[in-house]
Short mmCIF file of C-alpha atoms and ligand atoms in Angstrom, two decimals:
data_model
loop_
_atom_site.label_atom_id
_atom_site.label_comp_id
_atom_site.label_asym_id
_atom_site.label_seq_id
_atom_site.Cartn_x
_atom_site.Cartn_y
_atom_site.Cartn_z
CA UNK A 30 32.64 -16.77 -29.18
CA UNK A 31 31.08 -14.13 -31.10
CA UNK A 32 31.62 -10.25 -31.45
CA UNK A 33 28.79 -8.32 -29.98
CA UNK A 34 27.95 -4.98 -29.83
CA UNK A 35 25.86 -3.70 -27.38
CA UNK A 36 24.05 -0.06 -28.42
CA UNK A 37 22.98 1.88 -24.67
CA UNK A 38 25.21 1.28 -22.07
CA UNK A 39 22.70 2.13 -19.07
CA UNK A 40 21.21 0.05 -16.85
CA UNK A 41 20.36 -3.14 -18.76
CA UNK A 42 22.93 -2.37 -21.76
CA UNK A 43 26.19 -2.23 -19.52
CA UNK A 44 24.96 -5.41 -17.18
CA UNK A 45 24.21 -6.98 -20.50
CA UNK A 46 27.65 -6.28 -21.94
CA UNK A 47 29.23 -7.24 -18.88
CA UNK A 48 27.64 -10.83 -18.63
CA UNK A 49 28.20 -11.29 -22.63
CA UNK A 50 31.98 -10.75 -21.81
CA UNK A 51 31.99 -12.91 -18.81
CA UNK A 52 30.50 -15.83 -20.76
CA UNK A 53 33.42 -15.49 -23.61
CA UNK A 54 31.94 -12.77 -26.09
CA UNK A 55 34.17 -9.98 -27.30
CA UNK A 56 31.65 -7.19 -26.39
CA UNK A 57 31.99 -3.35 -27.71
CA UNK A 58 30.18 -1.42 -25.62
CA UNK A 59 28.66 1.93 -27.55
CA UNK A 60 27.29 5.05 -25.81
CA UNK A 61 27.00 8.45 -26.90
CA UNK A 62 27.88 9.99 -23.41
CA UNK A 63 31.44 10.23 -23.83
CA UNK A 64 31.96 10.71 -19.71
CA UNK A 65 30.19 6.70 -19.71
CA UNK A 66 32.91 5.59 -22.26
CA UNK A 67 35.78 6.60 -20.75
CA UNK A 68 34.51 5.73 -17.28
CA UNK A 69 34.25 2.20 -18.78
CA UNK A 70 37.32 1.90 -20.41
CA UNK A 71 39.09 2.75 -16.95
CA UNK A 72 37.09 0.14 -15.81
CA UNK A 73 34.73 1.57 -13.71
CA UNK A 74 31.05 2.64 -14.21
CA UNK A 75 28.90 5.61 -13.86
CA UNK A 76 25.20 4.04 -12.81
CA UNK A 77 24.75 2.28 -8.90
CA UNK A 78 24.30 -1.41 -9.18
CA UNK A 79 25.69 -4.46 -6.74
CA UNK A 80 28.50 -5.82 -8.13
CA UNK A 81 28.35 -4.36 -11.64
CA UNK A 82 31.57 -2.41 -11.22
CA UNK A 83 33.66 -5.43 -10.59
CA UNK A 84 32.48 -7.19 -13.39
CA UNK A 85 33.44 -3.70 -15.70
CA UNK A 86 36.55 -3.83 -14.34
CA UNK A 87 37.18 -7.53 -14.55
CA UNK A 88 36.09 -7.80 -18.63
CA UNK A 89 38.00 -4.06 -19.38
CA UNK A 90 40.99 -5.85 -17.80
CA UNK A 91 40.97 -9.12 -19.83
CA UNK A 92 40.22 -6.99 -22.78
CA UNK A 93 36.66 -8.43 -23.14
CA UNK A 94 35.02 -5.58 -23.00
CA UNK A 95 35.54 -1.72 -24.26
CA UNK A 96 33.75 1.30 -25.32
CA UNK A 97 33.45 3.56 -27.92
CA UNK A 98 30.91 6.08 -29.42
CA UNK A 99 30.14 4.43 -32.64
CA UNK A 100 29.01 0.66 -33.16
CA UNK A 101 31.66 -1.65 -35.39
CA UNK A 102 30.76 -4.80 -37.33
CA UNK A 103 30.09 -7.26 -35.05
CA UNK A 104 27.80 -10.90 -35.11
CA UNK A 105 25.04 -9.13 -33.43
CA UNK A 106 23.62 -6.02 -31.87
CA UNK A 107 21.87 -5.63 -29.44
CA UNK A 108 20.00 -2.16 -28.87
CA UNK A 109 19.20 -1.20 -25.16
CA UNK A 110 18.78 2.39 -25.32
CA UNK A 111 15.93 4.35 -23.85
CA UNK A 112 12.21 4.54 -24.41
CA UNK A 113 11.02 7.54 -22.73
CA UNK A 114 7.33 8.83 -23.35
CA UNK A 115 6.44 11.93 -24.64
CA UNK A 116 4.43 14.53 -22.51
CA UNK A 117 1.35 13.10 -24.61
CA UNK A 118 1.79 9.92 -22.47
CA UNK A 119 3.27 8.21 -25.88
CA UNK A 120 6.28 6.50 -26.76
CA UNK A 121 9.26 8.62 -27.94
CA UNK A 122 11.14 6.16 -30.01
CA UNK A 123 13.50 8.67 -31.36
CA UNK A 124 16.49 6.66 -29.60
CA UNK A 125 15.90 3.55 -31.18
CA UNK A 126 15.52 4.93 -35.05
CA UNK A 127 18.89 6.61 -34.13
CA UNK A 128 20.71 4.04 -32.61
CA UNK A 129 18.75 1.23 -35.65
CA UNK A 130 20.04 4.03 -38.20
CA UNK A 131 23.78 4.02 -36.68
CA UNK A 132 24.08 0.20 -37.20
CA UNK A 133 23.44 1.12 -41.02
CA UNK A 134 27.41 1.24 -42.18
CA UNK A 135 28.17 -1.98 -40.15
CA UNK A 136 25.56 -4.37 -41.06
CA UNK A 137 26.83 -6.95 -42.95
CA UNK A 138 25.44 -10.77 -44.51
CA UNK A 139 24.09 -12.81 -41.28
CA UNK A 140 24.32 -9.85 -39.16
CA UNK A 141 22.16 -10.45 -35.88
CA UNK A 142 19.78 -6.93 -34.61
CA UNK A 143 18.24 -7.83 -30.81
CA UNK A 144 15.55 -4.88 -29.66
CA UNK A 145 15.78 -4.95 -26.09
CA UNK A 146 14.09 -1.63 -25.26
CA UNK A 147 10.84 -1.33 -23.88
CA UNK A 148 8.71 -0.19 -27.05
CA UNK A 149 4.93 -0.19 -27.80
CA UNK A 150 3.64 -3.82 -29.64
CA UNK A 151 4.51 -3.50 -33.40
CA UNK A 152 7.58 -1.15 -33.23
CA UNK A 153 9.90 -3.65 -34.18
CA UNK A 154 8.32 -4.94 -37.55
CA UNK A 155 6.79 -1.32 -38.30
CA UNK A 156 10.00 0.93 -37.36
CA UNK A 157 12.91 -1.15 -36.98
CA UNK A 158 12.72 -3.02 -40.06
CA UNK A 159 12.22 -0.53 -42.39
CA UNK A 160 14.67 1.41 -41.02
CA UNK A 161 17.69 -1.53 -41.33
CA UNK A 162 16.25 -2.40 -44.67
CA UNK A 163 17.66 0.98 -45.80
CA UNK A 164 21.02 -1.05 -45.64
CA UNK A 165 20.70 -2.56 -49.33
CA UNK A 166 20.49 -6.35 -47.04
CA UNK A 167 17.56 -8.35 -47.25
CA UNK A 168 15.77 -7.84 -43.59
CA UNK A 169 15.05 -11.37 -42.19
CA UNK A 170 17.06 -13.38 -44.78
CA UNK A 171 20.98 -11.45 -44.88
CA UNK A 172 19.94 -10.10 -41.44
CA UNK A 173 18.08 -11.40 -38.64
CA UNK A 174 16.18 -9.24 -36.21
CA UNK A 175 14.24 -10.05 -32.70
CA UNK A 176 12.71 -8.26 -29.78
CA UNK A 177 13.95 -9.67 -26.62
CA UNK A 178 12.68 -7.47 -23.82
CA UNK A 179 15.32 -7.07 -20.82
CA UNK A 180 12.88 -8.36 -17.71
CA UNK A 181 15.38 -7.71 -14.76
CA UNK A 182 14.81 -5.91 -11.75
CA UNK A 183 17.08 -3.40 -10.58
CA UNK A 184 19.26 -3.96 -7.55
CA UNK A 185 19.12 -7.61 -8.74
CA UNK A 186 20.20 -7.25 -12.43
CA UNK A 187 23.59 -9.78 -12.68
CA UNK A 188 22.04 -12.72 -11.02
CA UNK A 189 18.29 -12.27 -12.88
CA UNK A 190 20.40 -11.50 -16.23
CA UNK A 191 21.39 -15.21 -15.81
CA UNK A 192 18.66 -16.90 -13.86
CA UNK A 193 15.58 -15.50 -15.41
CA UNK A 194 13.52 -16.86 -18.84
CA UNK A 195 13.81 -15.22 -21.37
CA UNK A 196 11.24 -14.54 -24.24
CA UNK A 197 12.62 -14.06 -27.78
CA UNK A 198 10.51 -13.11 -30.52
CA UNK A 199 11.94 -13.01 -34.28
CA UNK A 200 10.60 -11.82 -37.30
CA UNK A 201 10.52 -14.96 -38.68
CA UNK A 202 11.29 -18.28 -36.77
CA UNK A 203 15.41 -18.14 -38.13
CA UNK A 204 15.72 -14.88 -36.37
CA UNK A 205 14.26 -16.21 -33.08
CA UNK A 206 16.59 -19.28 -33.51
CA UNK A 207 19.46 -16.87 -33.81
CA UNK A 208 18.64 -14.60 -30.75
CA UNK A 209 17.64 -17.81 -28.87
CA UNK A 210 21.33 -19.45 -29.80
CA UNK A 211 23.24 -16.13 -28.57
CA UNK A 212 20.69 -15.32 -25.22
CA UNK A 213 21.73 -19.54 -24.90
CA UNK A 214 25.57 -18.70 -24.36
CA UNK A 215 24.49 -16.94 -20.88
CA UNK A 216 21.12 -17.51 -19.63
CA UNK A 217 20.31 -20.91 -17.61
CA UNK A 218 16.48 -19.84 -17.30
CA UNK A 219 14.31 -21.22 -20.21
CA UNK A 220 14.25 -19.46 -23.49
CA UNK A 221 10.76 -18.95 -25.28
CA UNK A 222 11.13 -18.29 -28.75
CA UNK A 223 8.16 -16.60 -30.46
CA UNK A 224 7.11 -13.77 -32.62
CA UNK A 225 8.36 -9.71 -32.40
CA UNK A 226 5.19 -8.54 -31.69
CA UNK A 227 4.09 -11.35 -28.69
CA UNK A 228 7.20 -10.91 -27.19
CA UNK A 229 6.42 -7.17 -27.14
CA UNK A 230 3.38 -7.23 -25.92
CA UNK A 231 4.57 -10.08 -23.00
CA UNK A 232 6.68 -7.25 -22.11
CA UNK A 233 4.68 -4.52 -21.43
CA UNK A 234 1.94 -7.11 -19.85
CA UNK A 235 4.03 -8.16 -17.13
CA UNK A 236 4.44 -4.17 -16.35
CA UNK A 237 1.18 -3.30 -16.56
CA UNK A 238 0.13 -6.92 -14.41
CA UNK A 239 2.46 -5.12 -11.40
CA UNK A 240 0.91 -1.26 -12.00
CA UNK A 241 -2.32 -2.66 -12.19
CA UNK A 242 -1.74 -4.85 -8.50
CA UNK A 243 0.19 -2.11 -7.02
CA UNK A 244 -2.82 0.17 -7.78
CA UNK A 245 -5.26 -1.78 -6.00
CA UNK A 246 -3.21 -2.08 -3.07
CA UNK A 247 -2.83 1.44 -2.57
CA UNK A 248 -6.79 1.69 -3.13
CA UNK A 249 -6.95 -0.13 -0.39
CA UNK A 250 -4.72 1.55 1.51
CA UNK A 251 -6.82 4.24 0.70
CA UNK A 252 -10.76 2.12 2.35
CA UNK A 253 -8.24 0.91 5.16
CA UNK A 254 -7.35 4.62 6.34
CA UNK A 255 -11.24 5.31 5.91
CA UNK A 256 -12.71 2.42 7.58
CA UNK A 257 -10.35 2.36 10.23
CA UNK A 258 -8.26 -0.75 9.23
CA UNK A 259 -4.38 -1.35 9.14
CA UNK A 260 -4.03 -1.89 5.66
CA UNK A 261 -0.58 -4.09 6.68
CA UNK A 262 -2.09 -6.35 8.72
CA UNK A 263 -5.30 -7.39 6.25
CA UNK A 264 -2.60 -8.07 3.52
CA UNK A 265 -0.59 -9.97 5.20
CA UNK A 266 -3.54 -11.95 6.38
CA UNK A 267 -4.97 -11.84 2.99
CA UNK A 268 -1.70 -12.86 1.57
CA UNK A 269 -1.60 -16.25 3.33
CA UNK A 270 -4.20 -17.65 0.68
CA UNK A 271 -2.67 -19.87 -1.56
CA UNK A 272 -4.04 -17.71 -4.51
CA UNK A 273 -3.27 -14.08 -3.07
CA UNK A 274 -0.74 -12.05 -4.25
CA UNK A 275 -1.67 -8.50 -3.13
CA UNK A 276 1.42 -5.98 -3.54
CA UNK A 277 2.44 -3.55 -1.21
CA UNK A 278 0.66 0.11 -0.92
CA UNK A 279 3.19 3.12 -0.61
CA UNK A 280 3.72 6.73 -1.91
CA UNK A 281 3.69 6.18 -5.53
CA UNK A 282 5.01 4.47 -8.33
CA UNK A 283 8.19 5.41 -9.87
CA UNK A 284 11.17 3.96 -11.85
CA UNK A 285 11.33 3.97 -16.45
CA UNK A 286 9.37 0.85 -16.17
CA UNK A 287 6.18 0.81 -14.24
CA UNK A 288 5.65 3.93 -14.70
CA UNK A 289 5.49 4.49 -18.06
CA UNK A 290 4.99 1.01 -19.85
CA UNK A 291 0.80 0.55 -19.41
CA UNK A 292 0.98 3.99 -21.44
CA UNK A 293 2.78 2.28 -24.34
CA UNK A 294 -0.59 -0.35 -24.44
CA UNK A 295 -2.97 2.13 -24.14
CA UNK A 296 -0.82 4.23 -27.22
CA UNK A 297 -1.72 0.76 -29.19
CA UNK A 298 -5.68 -0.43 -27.00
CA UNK A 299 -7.75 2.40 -29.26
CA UNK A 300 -9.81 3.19 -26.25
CA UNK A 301 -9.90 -0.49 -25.31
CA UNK A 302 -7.87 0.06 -22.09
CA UNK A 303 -10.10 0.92 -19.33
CA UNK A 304 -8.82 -0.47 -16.20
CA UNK A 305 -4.75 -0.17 -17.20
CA UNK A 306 -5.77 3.82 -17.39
CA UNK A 307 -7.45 3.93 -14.54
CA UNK A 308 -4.58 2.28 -12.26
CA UNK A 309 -2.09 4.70 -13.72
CA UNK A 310 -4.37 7.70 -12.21
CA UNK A 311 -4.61 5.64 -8.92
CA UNK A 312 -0.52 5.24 -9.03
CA UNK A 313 -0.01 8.82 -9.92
CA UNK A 314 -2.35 10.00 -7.53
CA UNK A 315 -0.55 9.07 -4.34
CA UNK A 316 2.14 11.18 -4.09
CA UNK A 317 -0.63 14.33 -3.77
CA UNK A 318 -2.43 11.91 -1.15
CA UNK A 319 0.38 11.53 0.66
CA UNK A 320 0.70 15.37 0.68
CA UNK A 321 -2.75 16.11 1.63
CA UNK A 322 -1.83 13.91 4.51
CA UNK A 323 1.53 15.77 5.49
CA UNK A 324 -0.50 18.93 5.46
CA UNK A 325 -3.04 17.41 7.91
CA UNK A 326 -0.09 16.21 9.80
CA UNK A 327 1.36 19.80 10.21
CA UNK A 328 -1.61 21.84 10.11
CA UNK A 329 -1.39 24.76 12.44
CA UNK A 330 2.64 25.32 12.16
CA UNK A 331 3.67 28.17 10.18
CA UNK A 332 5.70 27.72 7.02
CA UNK A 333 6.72 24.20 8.50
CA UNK A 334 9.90 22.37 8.03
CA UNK A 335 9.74 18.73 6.38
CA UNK A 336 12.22 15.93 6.23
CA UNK A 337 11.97 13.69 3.19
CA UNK A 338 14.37 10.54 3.65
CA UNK A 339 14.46 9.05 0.64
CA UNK A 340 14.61 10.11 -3.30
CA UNK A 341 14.95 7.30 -5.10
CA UNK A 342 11.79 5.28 -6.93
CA UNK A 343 12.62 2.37 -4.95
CA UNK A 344 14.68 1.70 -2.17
CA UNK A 345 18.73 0.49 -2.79
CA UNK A 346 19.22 1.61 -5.96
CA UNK A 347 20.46 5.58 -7.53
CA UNK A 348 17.77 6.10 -9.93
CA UNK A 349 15.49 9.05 -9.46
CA UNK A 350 13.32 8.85 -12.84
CA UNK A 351 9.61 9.17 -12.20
CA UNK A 352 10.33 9.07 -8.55
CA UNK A 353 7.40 9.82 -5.99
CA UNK A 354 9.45 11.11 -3.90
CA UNK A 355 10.60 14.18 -6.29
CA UNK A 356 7.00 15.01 -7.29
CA UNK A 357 6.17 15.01 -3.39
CA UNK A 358 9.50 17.40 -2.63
CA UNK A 359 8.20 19.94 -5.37
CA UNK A 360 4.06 19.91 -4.43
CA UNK A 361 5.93 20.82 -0.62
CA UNK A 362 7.65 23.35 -2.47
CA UNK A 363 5.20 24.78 -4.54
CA UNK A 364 2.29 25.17 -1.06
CA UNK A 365 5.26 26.75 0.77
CA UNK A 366 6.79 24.56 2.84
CA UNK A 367 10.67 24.26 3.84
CA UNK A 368 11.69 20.97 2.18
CA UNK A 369 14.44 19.15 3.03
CA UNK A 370 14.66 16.12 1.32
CA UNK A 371 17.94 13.27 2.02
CA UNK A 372 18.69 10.25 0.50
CA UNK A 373 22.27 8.10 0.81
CA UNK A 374 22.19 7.22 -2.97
CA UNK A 375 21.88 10.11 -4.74
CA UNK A 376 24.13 13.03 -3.13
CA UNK A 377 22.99 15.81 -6.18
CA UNK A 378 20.36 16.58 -5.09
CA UNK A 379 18.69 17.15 -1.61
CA UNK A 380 20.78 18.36 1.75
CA UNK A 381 23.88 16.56 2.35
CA UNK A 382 23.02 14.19 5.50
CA UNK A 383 20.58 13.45 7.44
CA UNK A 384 21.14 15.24 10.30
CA UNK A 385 20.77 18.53 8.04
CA UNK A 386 17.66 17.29 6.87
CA UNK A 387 15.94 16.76 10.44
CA UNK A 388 17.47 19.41 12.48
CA UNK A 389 14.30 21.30 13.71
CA UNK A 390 12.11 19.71 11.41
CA UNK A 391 8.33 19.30 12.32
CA UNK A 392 7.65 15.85 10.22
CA UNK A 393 10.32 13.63 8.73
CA UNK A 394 8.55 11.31 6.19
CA UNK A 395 9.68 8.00 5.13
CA UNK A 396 9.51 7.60 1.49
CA UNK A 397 11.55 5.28 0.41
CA UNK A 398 13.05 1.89 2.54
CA UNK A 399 16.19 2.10 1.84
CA UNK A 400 18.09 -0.39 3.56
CA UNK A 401 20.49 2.52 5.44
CA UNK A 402 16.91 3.46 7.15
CA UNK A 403 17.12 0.29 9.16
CA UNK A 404 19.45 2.17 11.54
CA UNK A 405 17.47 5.13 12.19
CA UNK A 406 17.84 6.35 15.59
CA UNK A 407 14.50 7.62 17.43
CA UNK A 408 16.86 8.60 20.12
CA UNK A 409 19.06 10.34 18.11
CA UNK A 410 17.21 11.84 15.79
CA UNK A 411 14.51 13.06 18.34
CA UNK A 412 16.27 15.91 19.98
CA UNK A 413 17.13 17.24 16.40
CA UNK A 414 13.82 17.40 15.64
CA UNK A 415 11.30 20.30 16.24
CA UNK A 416 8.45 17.88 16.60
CA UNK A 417 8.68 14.48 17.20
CA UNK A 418 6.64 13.53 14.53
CA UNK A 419 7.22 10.56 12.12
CA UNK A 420 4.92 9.54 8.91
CA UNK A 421 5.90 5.90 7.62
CA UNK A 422 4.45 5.58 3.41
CA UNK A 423 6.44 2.12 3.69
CA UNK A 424 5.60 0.51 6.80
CA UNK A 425 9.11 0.13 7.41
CA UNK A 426 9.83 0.98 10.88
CA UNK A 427 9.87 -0.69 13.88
CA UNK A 428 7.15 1.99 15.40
CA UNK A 429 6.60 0.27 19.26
CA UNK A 430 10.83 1.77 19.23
CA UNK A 431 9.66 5.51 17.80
CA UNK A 432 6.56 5.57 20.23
CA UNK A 433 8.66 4.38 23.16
CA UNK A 434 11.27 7.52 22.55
CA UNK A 435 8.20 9.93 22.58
CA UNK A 436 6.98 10.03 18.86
CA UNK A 437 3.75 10.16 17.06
CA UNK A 438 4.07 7.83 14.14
CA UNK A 439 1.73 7.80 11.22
CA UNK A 440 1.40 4.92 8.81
CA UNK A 441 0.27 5.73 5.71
CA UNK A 442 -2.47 2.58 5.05
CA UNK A 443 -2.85 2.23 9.22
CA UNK A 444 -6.44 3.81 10.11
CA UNK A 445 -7.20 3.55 13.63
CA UNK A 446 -10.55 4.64 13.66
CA UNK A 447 -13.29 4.54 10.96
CA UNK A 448 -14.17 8.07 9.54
CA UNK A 449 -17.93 9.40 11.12
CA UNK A 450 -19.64 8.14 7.94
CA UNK A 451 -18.15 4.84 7.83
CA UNK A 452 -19.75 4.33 11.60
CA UNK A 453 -22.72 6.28 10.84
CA UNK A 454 -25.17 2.75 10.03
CA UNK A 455 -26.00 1.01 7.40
CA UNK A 456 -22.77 1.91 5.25
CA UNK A 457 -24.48 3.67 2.71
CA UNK A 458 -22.50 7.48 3.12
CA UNK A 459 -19.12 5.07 2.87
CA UNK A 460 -20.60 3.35 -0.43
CA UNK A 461 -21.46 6.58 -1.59
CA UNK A 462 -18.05 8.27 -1.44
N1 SAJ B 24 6.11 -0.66 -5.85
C1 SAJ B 24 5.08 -0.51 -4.95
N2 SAJ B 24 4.50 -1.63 -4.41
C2 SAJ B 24 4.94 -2.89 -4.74
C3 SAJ B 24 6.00 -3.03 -5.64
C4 SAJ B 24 6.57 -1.90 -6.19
O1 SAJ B 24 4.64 0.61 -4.62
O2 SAJ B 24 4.37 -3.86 -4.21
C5 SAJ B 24 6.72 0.53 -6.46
C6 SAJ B 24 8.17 0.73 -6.09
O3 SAJ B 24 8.29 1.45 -4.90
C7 SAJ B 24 8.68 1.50 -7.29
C8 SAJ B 24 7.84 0.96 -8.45
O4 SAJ B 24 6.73 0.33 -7.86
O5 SAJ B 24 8.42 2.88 -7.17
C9 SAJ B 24 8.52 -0.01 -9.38
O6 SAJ B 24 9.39 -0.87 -8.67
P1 SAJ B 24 9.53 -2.43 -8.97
O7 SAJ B 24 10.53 -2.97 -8.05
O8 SAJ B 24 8.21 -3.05 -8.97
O9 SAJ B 24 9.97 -2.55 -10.47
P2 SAJ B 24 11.15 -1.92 -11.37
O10 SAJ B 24 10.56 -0.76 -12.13
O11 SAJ B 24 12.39 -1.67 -10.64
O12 SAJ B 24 11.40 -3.16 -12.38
C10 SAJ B 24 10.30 -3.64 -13.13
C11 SAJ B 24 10.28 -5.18 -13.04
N3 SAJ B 24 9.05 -5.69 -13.62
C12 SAJ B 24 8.27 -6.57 -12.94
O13 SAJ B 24 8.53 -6.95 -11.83
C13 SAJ B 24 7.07 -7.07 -13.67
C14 SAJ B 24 11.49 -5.76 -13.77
O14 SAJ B 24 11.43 -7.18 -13.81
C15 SAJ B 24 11.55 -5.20 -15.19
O15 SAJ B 24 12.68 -5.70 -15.92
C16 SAJ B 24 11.65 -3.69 -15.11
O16 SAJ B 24 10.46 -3.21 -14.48
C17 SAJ B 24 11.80 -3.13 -16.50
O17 SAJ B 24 12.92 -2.73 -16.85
O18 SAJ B 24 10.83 -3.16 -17.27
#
């Protein structure tokens, strides 16, 4: 059993504290938002995730777990706060030198520091480092530091805190032995130990694999709308080959991770990252594609009314940041349409229910597949509506059921016909394009 304190309690430090008390740990969860803290030490927790607030409540109770605003000596430390990026698409790292230079009055001989943050290859031997060298303590020798990127996927963070591998990457090998032996106490996937700067860049690799994928499904998305192909039914076809992975098209990509990680290679590629650039501008183009199309869609109605169900980046979670959904909502806005935008997770923002949101609307647009949508209504929700007029981004409903109570559904990825210059020969005005 050691004493661990865990810097960041959002959504990978508080999980992280959580399963570090259930294993045995004395855990000291520190967060600067006092609201979180005392939230926590009642027990209960201010992010959305399955079965987290039992756990809180379960390790508060046996007096495993509490939180405070400052760290305390502990064994080891592990930093999970945020990496946002700067408006110059860079890393803003001004979290972790704050949280690294906070551990500074607590460090003591064979103190453990685990980087868990997302951060751009390097950060942890050129910024960390120096900064807990400022200690007086020989960095590497008195105390041991690793990067040990958090690789769970929200919705799904207890069990994959546990089940996944992990990838540990010290300093020097004694560090990586000493974040391997703590990550051993409560992970039963395999645990690769290897160097900071590998296990940063492994990180933001596996990001940038999924933006990169993502991006070519929505590209073709994009053909299949043009050419007159459902973009669903070629991937799932495509799909069945043993070495095809395609992912799925949809509005955009959101979330902290996905997002924003390819931008912490290119911050480090000098000009050497071509195609991770050019699948960001593919990712962040969709949400104004998908408004182009909801124009097309309503064309002719004056100052129409349009339902957005869903807010979220993905669907069954709270988290809004660098959601599609919002940057949809405010291009609406901003080309003078009545927005009304609903989603069951996040009740700040948006109308209230769903009803509010499609009473007399002329389009209700499914953004994000939240597991609620299942039980849309086409019978119900038709007679709210002004116009019985559904567009589907997530090929997620059961459309024979909205066509058979009188609507016109649009899919985004589903062309039915190919576009005149896609028919018009020998292909050439398509090639072109
Ligand atoms: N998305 C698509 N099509 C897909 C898959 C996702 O459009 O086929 C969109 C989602 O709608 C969402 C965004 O991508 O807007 C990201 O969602 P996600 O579920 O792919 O990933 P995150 O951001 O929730 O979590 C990712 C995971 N990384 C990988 O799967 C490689 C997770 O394991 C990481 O721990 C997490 O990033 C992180 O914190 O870095």
């Amino acid at each position: 059993m050691k004493t661990i304190c865990v810097i960041g309690l959002g959504y990978i430090g508080l999980p992280t504290a959580t399963v570090l008390a259930d294993s045995g740990h004395q855990v000291i969860g520190v967060d600067t938002n006092e609201d979180a803290v005392e939230l926590i030490n009642q027990g209960k927790i201010h992010i959305t995730e399955p079965y987290l607030a039992e756990k809180v409540a379960a390790a508060v109770r046996d007096g495993r777990l509490r939180a405070q605003n400052v760290p305390a000596v502990a064994d080891a430390y592990i930093l999970a706060v945020p990496t946002p990026f700067t408006g110059g698409k860079k890393a803003d790292l001004s979290y972790v030198k704050s949280a690294a230079k906070s551990l500074l009055p607590y460090l003591r001989k064979g103190s453990l520091v685990i980087l868990e943050s997302t951060v751009p290859p390097r950060t942890t031997c050129d910024v960390l480092v120096p900064i807990l060298a400022q200690s007086g303590l020989k960095v590497g020798t008195d105390v041991m530091v690793a990067f040990c990127p958090e690789r769970v996927l929200p919705g799904n963070i207890l069990q994959e805190l546990v089940t996944n591998s992990r990838v540990v990457g010290g300093i020097n090998e004694t560090s990586a032995a000493a974040a391997k032996e703590l990550y051993a106490t409560f992970v039963q996937g395999e645990i690769f130990a290897t160097d900071a700067t590998t296990a940063e860049m492994t990180k933001l690799m596996e990001n940038t694999y999924r933006d990169v994928n993502i991006a070519l499904a929505n590209e073709f998305a994009l053909i299949a709308e043009y050419a007159g192909v459902n973009i669903w039914e070629a991937i799932r076809f495509a799909n069945n080959h043993p070495r095809v992975n395609i992912h799925q098209p949809g509005p955009g990509v959101g979330g902290h991770c996905i997002a924003v990680d390819p931008w912490f290679i290119v911050e480090k590629a000098g000009g050497r990252s071509e195609l991770i650039e050019k699948a960001r501008q593919i990712n962040d183009g969709m949400p104004h594609y998908v408004v182009e199309n909801i124009k097309k869609l309503v064309a002719g109605v004056a100052k129409p009314k349009v339902a957005l169900l869903g807010l979220t980046y993905k669907p069954n979670v709270d988290d809004c940041r660098e959601s599609p959904s919002l940057v949809i909502a405010s291009l609406l806005e901003q080309a003078g349409f009545n927005v009304a935008a609903y989603d069951p997770y996040v009740k700040e923002k948006g109308v209230s229910s769903l009803s509010e949101a499609l009473y007399e609307a002329d389009l209700a647009v499914l953004l994000v597949n939240h597991d609620d949508f299942n039980f849309l209504s086409p019978e119900k929700i038709g007679p709210l509506m002004r116009q019985k007029l559904i567009y589907d981004t997530r090929n997620a409903l059961r459309h024979s059921e909205w066509e058979a109570a009188g609507f016109q559904v649009f899919v985004l990825g589903q062309g039915h016909e190919p576009q005149q210059d896609v028919q018009s020969g020998d292909g050439t005005a398509y090639l072109a394009r």
